Coordinates of C-alpha atoms in Angstrom, one line a residue:
Chain A
M1 CA 114.2 82.5 100.2
P2 CA 115.7 83.7 103.5
N3 CA 117.4 86.5 101.5
T4 CA 114.2 87.9 100.2
I5 CA 112.6 87.8 103.5
E6 CA 115.5 89.7 105.1
K7 CA 115.4 92.2 102.2
T8 CA 111.7 93.0 102.8
L9 CA 112.5 93.2 106.4
L10 CA 115.2 95.8 106.0
M11 CA 113.0 97.8 103.6
D12 CA 110.2 97.8 106.1
Q13 CA 112.5 98.7 108.9
E14 CA 113.7 101.8 107.1
K15 CA 110.2 103.1 106.8
L16 CA 109.2 102.4 110.4
P17 CA 108.1 105.2 112.6
V18 CA 110.4 106.1 115.4
K19 CA 108.0 104.7 118.0
Q20 CA 108.3 101.2 116.7
I21 CA 112.0 101.1 116.1
K22 CA 112.5 98.8 119.0
Q23 CA 111.2 95.7 117.5
D24 CA 111.7 92.3 119.0
F25 CA 108.9 90.3 117.3
K26 CA 108.8 89.5 113.6
M27 CA 106.0 87.9 111.8
V28 CA 105.1 86.7 108.3
T29 CA 101.8 88.3 107.2
F30 CA 99.3 86.8 104.9
S31 CA 95.6 87.1 104.0
L32 CA 92.8 84.6 104.6
G33 CA 89.3 85.3 103.4
G34 CA 90.2 89.0 102.8
K35 CA 91.5 89.6 106.3
D36 CA 95.1 90.0 107.5
Y37 CA 97.0 87.5 109.7
G38 CA 100.5 87.0 111.0
I39 CA 102.5 84.0 112.2
D40 CA 105.6 84.3 114.4
I41 CA 108.6 84.1 112.0
M42 CA 110.4 81.8 114.4
K43 CA 107.7 79.2 113.5
V44 CA 108.0 79.7 109.8
K45 CA 110.6 77.5 108.0
E46 CA 109.9 78.9 104.6
I47 CA 107.4 80.5 102.2
A48 CA 106.4 78.1 99.5
K49 CA 104.2 77.5 96.5
F50 CA 102.5 74.2 96.5
S51 CA 101.5 72.7 93.2
Q52 CA 101.1 68.9 93.4
F53 CA 99.6 67.4 96.5
T54 CA 98.9 63.7 96.9
Y55 CA 95.4 63.3 98.1
V56 CA 95.0 61.1 101.2
P57 CA 91.7 59.4 101.6
N58 CA 89.7 59.4 104.8
T59 CA 91.2 62.6 106.1
P60 CA 89.2 65.7 107.3
P61 CA 88.4 68.1 104.4
F62 CA 90.9 70.6 105.6
V63 CA 93.8 68.2 104.9
R64 CA 94.6 68.8 101.3
G65 CA 97.1 66.0 101.1
V66 CA 100.8 65.3 101.6
Y67 CA 103.6 67.1 99.8
N68 CA 107.1 66.1 99.1
L69 CA 109.4 68.9 100.4
R70 CA 112.8 68.0 99.1
G71 CA 112.5 64.4 100.2
E72 CA 110.6 65.1 103.4
I73 CA 106.9 64.3 103.4
I74 CA 104.8 66.9 105.1
S75 CA 101.0 67.3 105.5
I76 CA 99.3 70.2 103.9
I77 CA 96.4 71.9 105.8
D78 CA 94.2 74.4 104.1
L79 CA 93.7 77.1 106.7
R80 CA 90.7 78.5 104.8
I81 CA 88.8 75.2 105.0
F82 CA 90.0 74.8 108.5
F83 CA 88.4 78.1 109.5
H84 CA 85.4 77.7 107.2
L85 CA 86.5 80.7 105.1
P86 CA 85.6 80.9 101.4
V87 CA 88.2 79.3 99.1
E88 CA 89.2 81.0 96.0
K89 CA 89.8 78.5 93.3
R90 CA 93.1 79.0 91.5
K91 CA 93.3 78.4 87.8
D92 CA 96.9 77.2 87.7
G93 CA 96.4 74.9 90.8
V94 CA 99.4 76.5 92.5
E95 CA 98.6 77.5 96.1
N96 CA 100.4 80.0 98.3
G97 CA 101.6 78.6 101.6
L98 CA 103.9 78.6 104.5
I99 CA 106.0 75.7 105.8
L100 CA 105.8 75.8 109.6
R101 CA 108.4 74.4 111.9
L102 CA 106.5 73.3 115.0
E103 CA 108.0 71.8 118.1
D104 CA 107.4 68.3 117.0
Y105 CA 107.1 68.3 113.3
I106 CA 107.0 70.3 110.1
I107 CA 103.6 71.1 108.5
G108 CA 102.5 73.1 105.4
V109 CA 99.5 75.5 105.4
I110 CA 97.7 77.0 102.5
V111 CA 96.6 80.7 102.6
D112 CA 95.1 83.1 100.1
S113 CA 98.3 85.1 99.6
I114 CA 101.5 85.9 101.4
D115 CA 102.0 89.6 102.1
K116 CA 105.4 90.4 103.7
V117 CA 107.5 90.1 106.8
V118 CA 107.0 92.9 109.4
G119 CA 108.9 93.7 112.6
I120 CA 107.0 95.0 115.6
A121 CA 107.5 95.6 119.2
S122 CA 106.1 92.8 121.3
E123 CA 104.7 95.3 123.8
D124 CA 102.4 96.6 121.0
I125 CA 100.7 93.2 120.7
Q126 CA 97.3 93.4 122.4
P127 CA 95.2 90.5 123.6
P128 CA 92.5 89.4 121.2
H129 CA 89.0 90.5 121.6
P130 CA 86.5 87.7 122.2
I131 CA 84.2 88.9 119.4
F132 CA 86.5 88.2 116.5
G133 CA 84.3 86.6 113.9
D134 CA 85.9 84.1 111.6
I135 CA 88.4 82.4 113.7
N136 CA 88.0 80.9 117.1
V137 CA 89.6 83.3 119.5
K138 CA 91.7 80.6 121.3
Y139 CA 93.9 80.2 118.2
I140 CA 94.7 83.9 118.2
S141 CA 97.6 85.0 120.4
G142 CA 97.1 88.7 119.9
V143 CA 96.3 91.6 117.6
V144 CA 98.8 94.2 116.4
E145 CA 98.5 97.3 114.3
Y146 CA 101.1 97.9 111.7
K147 CA 100.9 100.9 109.3
G148 CA 97.2 101.2 109.6
T149 CA 96.4 97.5 109.2
L150 CA 95.3 95.2 112.0
Y151 CA 96.9 91.8 112.0
L152 CA 95.6 88.9 113.9
I153 CA 98.6 86.8 115.2
L154 CA 97.8 83.1 114.9
D155 CA 99.1 80.7 117.6
V156 CA 100.2 77.9 115.4
E157 CA 101.4 75.7 118.3
K158 CA 97.8 75.8 119.6
L159 CA 96.5 75.2 116.1
F160 CA 98.6 72.2 115.2
G161 CA 100.6 71.4 118.3
K162 CA 100.8 67.7 119.3
E163 CA 99.2 67.8 122.6
E164 CA 96.3 69.8 121.4
Q165 CA 95.9 68.1 118.1
T166 CA 93.4 65.4 119.0
V167 CA 91.3 67.9 120.8
Q168 CA 91.5 70.4 118.0
K169 CA 90.6 67.8 115.5
A170 CA 87.6 66.6 117.4
H171 CA 86.6 70.2 117.9
T172 CA 86.8 71.0 114.2
L173 CA 84.9 67.9 113.3
E174 CA 82.2 68.9 115.7
A175 CA 81.9 72.3 114.0
L176 CA 82.0 70.7 110.6
E177 CA 79.2 68.3 111.4
G178 CA 76.7 71.1 111.9
S179 CA 73.3 69.7 111.3
L180 CA 74.5 66.1 111.0
R181 CA 72.2 63.6 112.6
E182 CA 73.7 61.5 115.4
K183 CA 75.0 58.2 114.2
P184 CA 74.2 55.2 116.2
G185 CA 77.1 53.8 118.3
L186 CA 80.0 52.5 116.2
G187 CA 83.4 51.4 117.3
S188 CA 85.4 54.4 118.2
T189 CA 88.1 53.9 115.6
V190 CA 85.5 53.3 112.9
K191 CA 83.5 56.2 114.1
E192 CA 86.0 58.8 113.1
S193 CA 86.4 57.7 109.5
V194 CA 82.7 57.2 109.1
L195 CA 82.1 60.6 110.5
V196 CA 84.6 62.2 108.2
G197 CA 83.0 60.5 105.2
Q198 CA 79.6 61.5 106.4
T199 CA 80.7 65.1 107.0
E200 CA 82.1 65.3 103.4
K201 CA 78.8 63.9 102.1
D202 CA 76.9 66.4 104.1
F203 CA 79.0 69.2 102.7
I204 CA 78.3 67.9 99.2
R205 CA 74.6 67.9 100.0
E206 CA 74.8 71.4 101.3
T207 CA 76.8 72.7 98.3
L208 CA 74.5 71.0 95.8
K209 CA 71.6 72.8 97.4
T210 CA 73.4 76.1 97.4
F211 CA 74.7 76.1 93.9
K212 CA 72.1 74.1 92.0
S213 CA 69.1 73.9 94.4
F214 CA 69.4 70.2 94.1
H215 CA 68.0 68.6 97.2
V216 CA 69.2 65.2 98.3
T217 CA 66.3 63.1 99.7
P218 CA 65.1 59.5 99.3
V219 CA 64.2 60.5 95.7
N220 CA 67.8 60.5 94.6
E221 CA 69.8 59.2 97.6
K222 CA 70.8 55.9 95.9
W223 CA 72.3 57.9 93.1
L224 CA 74.2 60.2 95.5
E225 CA 75.7 57.2 97.3
E226 CA 77.1 55.8 94.1
R227 CA 78.1 59.1 92.7
Y228 CA 79.9 60.0 95.9
E229 CA 82.2 56.9 95.6
Q230 CA 82.9 57.8 91.9
W231 CA 83.6 61.4 92.8
R232 CA 86.0 60.3 95.5
A233 CA 87.9 58.2 93.0
E234 CA 87.8 60.9 90.2
R235 CA 89.0 63.7 92.5
G236 CA 91.6 61.5 94.2
K237 CA 93.1 60.8 90.8
Q238 CA 93.2 64.5 90.0
G239 CA 94.7 65.3 93.4
R240 CA 91.8 67.5 94.3
D241 CA 89.7 67.5 97.4
L242 CA 86.1 66.4 97.5
Q243 CA 84.5 69.8 98.2
I244 CA 82.3 71.5 95.6
K245 CA 83.3 75.1 95.5
S246 CA 81.6 76.6 92.5
V247 CA 78.6 76.2 90.2
E248 CA 80.9 74.6 87.6
E249 CA 82.0 71.9 90.1
A250 CA 78.4 71.3 91.2
D251 CA 77.5 70.8 87.5
E252 CA 80.4 68.4 87.2
F253 CA 79.1 66.5 90.2
L254 CA 75.6 66.3 88.8
R255 CA 76.8 65.3 85.3
T256 CA 75.8 61.7 85.8
F257 CA 72.5 62.6 87.4
Y258 CA 70.7 63.9 84.4
S259 CA 68.5 61.6 82.3
P260 CA 69.7 60.9 78.8
Y261 CA 68.4 63.1 75.9
T262 CA 66.9 65.8 78.0
D263 CA 67.6 68.7 75.7
M264 CA 67.5 66.9 72.4
V265 CA 65.2 64.7 70.3
W266 CA 65.1 61.1 71.5
P267 CA 67.0 58.7 69.1
E268 CA 65.2 55.6 67.8
D269 CA 66.3 52.9 70.2
F270 CA 65.6 55.2 73.2
A271 CA 62.2 55.9 71.7
N272 CA 61.4 52.2 71.4
S273 CA 62.0 51.8 75.1
F274 CA 59.4 54.5 75.6
L275 CA 56.8 52.6 73.5
E276 CA 57.5 49.5 75.5
L277 CA 56.1 51.3 78.5
I278 CA 52.8 52.2 76.8
Q279 CA 51.8 48.7 75.7
E280 CA 48.0 49.2 75.7
F281 CA 45.7 52.1 75.7
S282 CA 42.0 51.6 75.3
G283 CA 40.4 55.0 75.9
K284 CA 39.9 57.7 73.4
V285 CA 41.7 60.7 74.9
F286 CA 45.3 60.3 76.2
S287 CA 46.3 63.1 78.5
V288 CA 49.9 63.9 79.3
W289 CA 51.4 66.2 81.9
N290 CA 54.9 67.2 81.2
P291 CA 56.2 69.6 83.8
G292 CA 59.8 70.8 83.4
C293 CA 59.6 70.3 79.6
G294 CA 62.3 72.9 79.0
K295 CA 62.6 73.7 75.3
G296 CA 60.1 71.0 74.4
Y297 CA 62.4 68.3 72.8
E298 CA 61.1 65.6 75.0
T299 CA 57.5 66.8 74.6
Y300 CA 57.6 66.6 70.8
S301 CA 59.5 63.3 70.9
M302 CA 57.0 61.8 73.3
A303 CA 54.0 63.1 71.4
A304 CA 55.2 62.0 68.0
L305 CA 56.0 58.5 69.4
F306 CA 52.6 58.1 70.9
L307 CA 50.9 59.0 67.7
S308 CA 53.0 56.7 65.7
K309 CA 51.7 53.8 67.8
F310 CA 48.1 55.1 68.4
P311 CA 47.3 57.2 65.4
D312 CA 43.6 57.4 66.1
A313 CA 43.9 58.6 69.7
I314 CA 43.2 62.1 70.8
L315 CA 46.4 63.3 72.4
K316 CA 46.5 66.3 74.8
V317 CA 49.7 67.4 76.4
W318 CA 50.2 70.0 79.1
A319 CA 53.9 70.9 78.9
M320 CA 55.2 73.5 81.4
D321 CA 58.4 75.1 82.6
N322 CA 59.2 78.0 84.9
D323 CA 62.2 79.0 82.7
L324 CA 60.7 81.7 80.5
L325 CA 63.5 81.7 78.0
A326 CA 63.4 77.9 77.4
I327 CA 59.6 77.6 77.3
S328 CA 59.3 80.6 74.9
T329 CA 61.4 78.7 72.3
A330 CA 59.3 75.5 72.6
P331 CA 56.3 76.4 70.4
N332 CA 58.6 77.5 67.6
L333 CA 61.4 75.0 68.1
V334 CA 63.8 74.6 65.3
L335 CA 65.5 71.2 64.9
P336 CA 68.9 70.5 63.4
P337 CA 68.3 69.0 60.0
E338 CA 70.5 65.9 60.6
N339 CA 69.5 62.8 62.6
I340 CA 65.7 63.4 62.7
P341 CA 64.3 60.1 63.8
S342 CA 61.8 58.4 61.5
Y343 CA 58.9 58.7 64.0
L344 CA 59.2 62.4 64.1
L345 CA 59.7 63.0 60.3
P346 CA 56.0 63.1 59.4
Y347 CA 55.6 66.0 61.9
T348 CA 58.4 68.1 60.6
I349 CA 58.2 70.9 58.1
K350 CA 60.8 73.0 56.4
G351 CA 60.5 76.6 57.4
K352 CA 62.5 79.8 56.9
Q353 CA 64.6 79.2 60.0
G354 CA 65.1 75.5 59.5
I355 CA 63.2 72.3 60.4
G356 CA 60.1 73.1 62.4
I357 CA 57.3 71.1 63.9
T358 CA 53.9 70.9 62.0
S359 CA 50.8 72.4 63.6
Q360 CA 49.3 68.9 63.4
L361 CA 51.5 67.9 66.3
K362 CA 51.9 71.4 67.9
D363 CA 48.1 71.8 68.3
R364 CA 48.0 68.9 70.6
I365 CA 50.4 70.5 73.1
F366 CA 49.8 73.4 75.4
F367 CA 53.2 75.0 76.3
E368 CA 52.7 77.0 79.5
Y369 CA 55.0 79.3 81.5
H370 CA 54.2 77.9 84.9
D371 CA 55.6 77.2 88.3
I372 CA 54.7 73.7 89.4
L373 CA 54.5 74.9 93.0
H374 CA 51.5 77.1 92.1
V375 CA 48.1 75.6 91.4
N376 CA 48.4 73.0 88.6
V377 CA 45.3 73.0 86.4
V378 CA 45.6 69.7 84.5
P379 CA 43.0 67.0 84.0
E380 CA 43.5 63.4 85.2
C381 CA 46.5 62.1 83.3
D382 CA 47.4 58.9 81.5
L383 CA 51.1 59.8 81.6
I384 CA 53.1 62.2 83.7
L385 CA 56.5 62.8 82.3
A386 CA 58.7 64.6 84.9
R387 CA 62.3 63.7 84.5
D388 CA 64.9 65.4 86.7
L389 CA 62.3 67.8 88.1
V390 CA 61.5 66.6 91.6
S391 CA 65.1 66.6 92.8
F392 CA 65.3 70.3 92.3
L393 CA 62.5 71.1 94.7
S394 CA 62.8 71.5 98.4
P395 CA 62.2 68.3 100.4
A396 CA 58.8 69.5 101.5
D397 CA 57.8 70.4 98.0
Q398 CA 59.1 67.1 96.7
G399 CA 56.6 65.3 98.9
K400 CA 53.8 67.6 97.9
I401 CA 54.4 67.3 94.2
L402 CA 54.8 63.5 94.3
E403 CA 51.5 63.4 96.2
E404 CA 50.0 65.6 93.5
F405 CA 51.3 63.3 90.7
Y406 CA 49.6 60.4 92.5
D407 CA 46.3 62.2 92.7
K408 CA 46.4 63.5 89.1
L409 CA 47.2 60.1 87.6
K410 CA 44.5 57.8 86.3
P411 CA 44.5 54.3 87.9
S412 CA 46.2 52.9 84.9
G413 CA 48.4 55.9 84.4
I414 CA 52.2 55.9 84.2
L415 CA 54.7 58.2 86.0
I416 CA 58.1 58.7 84.5
L417 CA 60.7 60.2 86.7
G418 CA 64.4 61.0 86.1
N419 CA 66.6 57.9 85.6
H420 CA 68.1 58.4 89.0
E421 CA 65.0 59.3 90.8
E422 CA 62.3 57.3 92.6
P423 CA 59.1 58.2 94.5
I424 CA 59.5 58.7 98.2
E425 CA 56.6 56.5 99.3
T426 CA 57.6 53.4 97.4
G427 CA 54.6 51.5 98.8
K428 CA 52.2 53.6 96.7
W429 CA 54.0 52.8 93.5
V430 CA 54.9 49.8 91.4
R431 CA 58.1 50.0 89.5
I432 CA 57.9 49.2 85.8
S433 CA 61.2 50.7 84.7
N434 CA 63.1 49.5 81.7
K435 CA 66.6 50.2 80.5
S436 CA 65.9 53.7 79.4
F437 CA 63.2 55.0 81.7
S438 CA 62.5 55.1 85.4
A439 CA 58.7 54.5 85.4
Y440 CA 56.0 53.7 87.9
R441 CA 52.4 52.7 88.1
K442 CA 50.0 53.3 91.0
N443 CA 49.9 50.5 93.4
I444 CA 46.1 49.9 93.7
E445 CA 45.5 47.5 96.5
Chain B
M1 CA 49.9 80.5 81.3
R2 CA 50.3 79.5 77.7
V3 CA 53.5 80.8 76.2
E4 CA 51.7 82.1 73.1
Y5 CA 49.7 84.6 75.3
I6 CA 52.7 86.2 76.9
N7 CA 54.2 88.2 74.1
P8 CA 51.0 89.9 72.8
F9 CA 50.4 91.3 76.3
V10 CA 54.0 92.5 76.8
E11 CA 54.2 94.0 73.3
S12 CA 50.9 95.8 73.4
A13 CA 51.6 97.2 76.9
Y14 CA 54.9 98.5 75.7
N15 CA 53.6 99.9 72.5
V16 CA 50.5 101.6 73.9
L17 CA 52.3 103.1 76.9
K18 CA 55.0 104.5 74.6
E19 CA 52.5 105.8 72.1
V20 CA 50.1 107.6 74.5
L21 CA 52.7 108.9 77.0
N22 CA 55.4 109.6 74.4
C23 CA 58.2 108.6 76.9
Q24 CA 60.8 106.0 77.6
V25 CA 59.3 102.7 78.7
N26 CA 61.4 100.0 80.3
R27 CA 60.2 96.5 80.8
G28 CA 61.1 94.7 84.0
E29 CA 61.7 91.0 84.5
L30 CA 58.6 88.9 84.1
Y31 CA 57.6 86.5 86.9
L32 CA 54.9 84.3 88.1
K33 CA 52.9 84.7 91.3
S34 CA 50.1 82.7 92.8
T35 CA 49.7 84.3 96.2
S36 CA 47.7 87.4 96.8
T37 CA 49.3 90.5 95.3
P38 CA 49.2 93.9 97.0
V39 CA 47.6 96.6 94.9
L40 CA 49.6 99.8 94.6
G41 CA 46.6 102.1 94.9
V42 CA 44.8 102.3 91.6
A43 CA 43.8 99.1 89.7
A44 CA 41.9 98.8 86.5
L45 CA 40.5 95.3 85.9
V46 CA 39.5 93.8 82.6
G47 CA 37.8 90.4 82.5
L48 CA 38.5 87.8 79.7
A49 CA 36.4 85.0 78.5
G50 CA 36.3 82.7 75.4
D51 CA 39.0 80.1 74.9
V52 CA 40.3 81.1 78.3
E53 CA 39.0 82.5 81.5
G54 CA 40.6 85.1 83.7
R55 CA 41.4 88.7 84.1
I56 CA 44.0 91.4 83.6
L57 CA 44.8 94.0 86.2
F58 CA 46.6 97.2 85.6
D59 CA 48.1 98.4 88.8
M60 CA 49.9 101.6 89.7
S61 CA 50.2 104.1 92.6
K62 CA 47.8 107.0 92.9
E63 CA 50.6 109.5 92.0
T64 CA 51.5 107.6 88.9
A65 CA 47.9 107.4 87.9
I66 CA 47.4 111.1 88.2
K67 CA 50.5 111.9 86.2
V68 CA 49.7 109.4 83.5
A69 CA 46.2 110.8 83.2
S70 CA 47.6 114.4 83.1
V71 CA 49.9 113.5 80.2
M72 CA 47.2 111.7 78.3
N73 CA 44.7 114.6 78.7
G74 CA 47.3 117.3 78.0
E75 CA 46.4 119.2 81.2
E76 CA 47.6 119.2 84.8
L77 CA 45.2 117.1 86.9
K78 CA 45.4 117.6 90.7
E79 CA 43.5 114.6 92.0
L80 CA 42.1 111.3 90.9
D81 CA 38.8 112.7 89.7
D82 CA 36.3 111.2 87.3
L83 CA 38.3 112.4 84.3
A84 CA 41.5 110.8 85.6
K85 CA 39.7 107.5 86.4
A86 CA 38.1 107.4 82.9
T87 CA 41.5 108.0 81.4
I88 CA 43.1 105.1 83.2
T89 CA 40.2 102.9 82.3
E90 CA 40.7 103.9 78.7
L91 CA 44.4 103.0 78.9
A92 CA 43.6 99.6 80.2
N93 CA 41.1 99.1 77.4
M94 CA 43.6 100.1 74.8
I95 CA 46.3 97.7 76.0
T96 CA 43.9 94.8 76.4
A97 CA 42.2 95.4 73.1
Q98 CA 45.5 95.5 71.2
A99 CA 46.7 92.3 72.9
V100 CA 43.4 90.5 72.2
T101 CA 43.5 91.6 68.5
K102 CA 47.0 90.2 68.2
L103 CA 45.9 86.9 69.8
H104 CA 42.9 86.8 67.5
D105 CA 45.3 86.9 64.5
L106 CA 47.1 83.9 66.1
G107 CA 43.8 82.0 66.2
F108 CA 42.8 82.5 69.8
K109 CA 39.3 83.9 70.5
F110 CA 38.9 86.1 73.6
D111 CA 36.1 88.4 74.7
L112 CA 36.6 91.3 77.0
T113 CA 34.5 92.8 79.8
P114 CA 34.3 96.5 80.3
P115 CA 37.1 97.7 82.6
A116 CA 36.3 98.4 86.2
I117 CA 38.5 100.6 88.3
F118 CA 39.3 100.2 92.0
T119 CA 41.0 102.8 94.2
G120 CA 42.0 102.7 97.8
D121 CA 44.8 101.9 100.2
N122 CA 46.0 98.5 101.5
M123 CA 44.2 96.5 98.8
E124 CA 45.1 93.0 97.8
V125 CA 43.9 90.9 94.9
T126 CA 43.8 87.1 95.0
T127 CA 43.0 84.7 92.2
A128 CA 43.2 81.5 94.1
E129 CA 43.1 79.0 91.3
V130 CA 45.1 80.8 88.6
E131 CA 48.7 81.9 88.8
A132 CA 49.4 85.4 87.6
L133 CA 52.0 86.6 85.2
I134 CA 53.5 89.9 86.3
V135 CA 54.8 92.3 83.6
P136 CA 56.4 95.3 85.3
M137 CA 56.7 98.4 83.1
V138 CA 58.8 101.3 84.3
I139 CA 57.9 104.8 83.0
P140 CA 59.2 108.2 84.1
Y141 CA 56.1 108.7 86.2
G142 CA 56.5 105.5 88.2
K143 CA 55.7 101.8 87.8
V144 CA 52.8 100.2 86.1
E145 CA 52.3 96.5 86.8
I146 CA 50.3 94.4 84.5
N147 CA 49.0 91.3 86.2
V148 CA 47.7 88.7 83.8
A149 CA 45.8 85.7 85.3
I150 CA 44.2 83.5 82.7
R151 CA 43.9 79.8 82.2
E152 CA 42.6 77.4 79.6
R153 CA 39.2 76.0 79.9
L154 CA 39.7 72.3 80.5

């Protein structure tokens, strides 16, 4: 490695303009979040590629783990996370980095990409300007221009130096916390680890909101707590950090959230649990509101099931979704020919495209392209089927919609939420869930 | 709005505009709106009744309206006179009628009211209890927004 560095050095020296020939400062340059930085070469032990870290639990998010450098265990810090810069996910899992030799110890840092080694005259280094955006100015020892590019020189001793370390860490944590509510007094040693866990959880909340508009509130908090522990274990095993950095990772995190059989016909045993919920029904008209019905699989399953138990009832279903593409396919849904459950069979018909739904069932359902946050024109309902919908609304809207569910439900009506959801005002509802559905009745007292 | 209603309106708007103007028509992304919508300058309104209740609004800027009326009449019109207004009214009628005919074939029964035309600056339209489906159509003379607000009778 030293050879290549010297080689680049020499090449660059040849091309140097006369003015800069007197060079007494050499730095390794690299990029972070699309900007160029340099670190004093005297602090750089070597340039490295890191591939397998060992994740260490209960560390701040910027600590990616520890790494075995030829028998010596060093910590690896991700500078991008440290400075809140966007992290590009690498497919091969190999990260570019530098091994830094500080006064007291050796540490590894991850950067976007290593550029080259350049030699400059120390007199050309200018003090940093206080308005530099991404990185706190006190970690920058200077700015220098080299061949038309401005490099910010990082002061690694200040960043990771021993005396400063505790202060820095506290400072970074403070920044990471952001909107975090204040925790009531805990023992100081416990406090830090709780704080770190809390910060990571807060990050996950934020990223779920950003990538999937999934809002963590009392509606789904219980699930999040469990999922967070699972996620920690999963990611730890894979040697990855906890942060969610893309829509795919957010999907991965939410994988266990979704209720079963959302985008498919309900199988028999699942269907039977649904019928358990609707034990009695004495009226004549049974009205159902099914917001967030998607392509209509659950709407048809529910409607056919209801009619199989109460064939003489008049069923009316208002099924709506704000996904135009999904809802457009609902009225003419085509089912895969295999595994059609027996309760749905009487309502299927063989068409040109495949197995369709008969108009006998279809005529009882209104599929509407509708945004639930707009005015909902539905009558008083016997059943509201809204699985995995509320969590994807903003906290204020969640309250509003749950309130509306309460108002629109008949006194004997049933509300079905997603399997990992519950109403916010639990006092207003009585839980009547079974193994397959999270269901509630109004608490009329 | 019921899914079955969307396509007839989109299709007939596309077909009629293309036929009478004989030009390229591009459909924009459909979306829903429930707050008041600003009116671009010239709005033709057709009421609907029957299985549903509501109205359709054809909205465009004054310049677009004059150009569209000029093309439809085959002569250069300078301002939004009676002839131009009558032409825009006719366009609204044609699109709505074609959509309603298609819906009738699907088994839905709608009646229309005669179109009314509104012109002016800084106008807004609000249908408080019904959300509107917006179908933007882009033609070489500007943008025509078709604002469909209908709901089922409960």
